[in-house]
Amino acid sequence: MDKYEELSKDYQHLQNEFDEEKKRNRVLAEEQKDLKLYSAISGNADHNKLMKNHLNKLIKEVDFCIAELRNSGL
């Protein structure tokens, strides 16, 4: 039973480490996305397509919100 408990503790420890790394990975991916967006805003030609896509997404969200407001009678 001791070996099982030891392996169980090791598994839990590794699972916690894995979860922490997943969180760090998500944060880094979001930071990378933000850096590309900032680069596009600053005029970097390599990221112009990203900027256009982001602006189009924001415009669609605003249009959707306006349509929802009109439908709700406000």
Tab-separated table of C-alpha atoms in Angstrom:
chain	number	residue	atom	x	y	z
A	1	MET	CA	0.000	0.000	0.000
A	2	ASP	CA	2.920	2.375	0.611
A	3	LYS	CA	4.051	2.144	-2.998
A	4	TYR	CA	0.521	2.984	-4.171
A	5	GLU	CA	0.348	6.029	-1.903
A	6	GLU	CA	3.771	7.175	-3.050
A	7	LEU	CA	2.796	6.824	-6.696
A	8	SER	CA	-0.497	8.554	-6.024
A	9	LYS	CA	1.299	11.510	-4.433
A	10	ASP	CA	3.762	11.648	-7.335
A	11	TYR	CA	0.879	11.584	-9.792
A	12	GLN	CA	-0.911	14.401	-7.981
A	13	HIS	CA	2.285	16.452	-7.859
A	14	LEU	CA	2.861	15.948	-11.592
A	15	GLN	CA	-0.760	16.767	-12.336
A	16	ASN	CA	-0.425	20.043	-10.412
A	17	GLU	CA	2.768	20.907	-12.289
A	18	PHE	CA	1.053	20.106	-15.581
A	19	ASP	CA	-1.892	22.376	-14.715
A	20	GLU	CA	0.490	25.211	-13.811
A	21	GLU	CA	2.360	24.810	-17.102
A	22	LYS	CA	-0.922	24.882	-19.026
A	23	LYS	CA	-1.800	28.154	-17.296
A	24	ARG	CA	1.611	29.622	-18.129
A	25	ASN	CA	1.241	28.463	-21.706
A	26	ARG	CA	-2.142	30.204	-22.024
A	27	VAL	CA	-0.707	33.411	-20.571
A	28	LEU	CA	2.259	33.328	-22.939
A	29	ALA	CA	0.037	32.624	-25.938
A	30	GLU	CA	-2.157	35.589	-25.014
A	31	GLU	CA	0.909	37.804	-24.562
A	32	GLN	CA	2.219	36.713	-27.956
A	33	LYS	CA	-1.126	37.526	-29.539
A	34	ASP	CA	-1.095	40.951	-27.874
A	35	LEU	CA	2.462	41.627	-29.034
A	36	LYS	CA	1.518	40.821	-32.627
A	37	LEU	CA	-1.468	43.118	-32.346
A	38	TYR	CA	0.647	45.946	-30.883
A	39	SER	CA	3.156	45.401	-33.650
A	40	ALA	CA	0.399	45.680	-36.247
A	41	ILE	CA	-0.905	48.854	-34.619
A	42	SER	CA	2.559	50.379	-34.698
A	43	GLY	CA	2.695	49.847	-38.454
A	44	ASN	CA	4.623	46.612	-38.852
A	45	ALA	CA	3.746	45.429	-42.360
A	46	ASP	CA	4.107	41.764	-41.385
A	47	HIS	CA	1.150	42.006	-39.054
A	48	ASN	CA	-1.251	44.144	-41.093
A	49	LYS	CA	-3.476	41.157	-41.909
A	50	LEU	CA	-3.758	40.354	-38.204
A	51	MET	CA	-4.767	43.938	-37.488
A	52	LYS	CA	-7.382	43.952	-40.241
A	53	ASN	CA	-8.840	40.675	-38.978
A	54	HIS	CA	-8.962	41.978	-35.424
A	55	LEU	CA	-10.680	45.195	-36.506
A	56	ASN	CA	-13.207	43.248	-38.585
A	57	LYS	CA	-13.978	41.057	-35.570
A	58	LEU	CA	-14.515	44.125	-33.378
A	59	ILE	CA	-16.758	45.745	-36.004
A	60	LYS	CA	-18.881	42.603	-36.221
A	61	GLU	CA	-19.228	42.558	-32.423
A	62	VAL	CA	-20.307	46.213	-32.381
A	63	ASP	CA	-22.786	45.608	-35.216
A	64	PHE	CA	-24.224	42.653	-33.302
A	65	CYS	CA	-24.610	44.752	-30.150
A	66	ILE	CA	-26.342	47.532	-32.097
A	67	ALA	CA	-28.740	45.016	-33.638
A	68	GLU	CA	-29.480	43.558	-30.200
A	69	LEU	CA	-30.210	47.030	-28.814
A	70	ARG	CA	-32.543	47.790	-31.704
A	71	ASN	CA	-34.354	44.464	-31.236
A	72	SER	CA	-34.789	45.079	-27.531
A	73	GLY	CA	-36.524	48.396	-28.215
A	74	LEU	CA	-33.867	50.695	-26.769
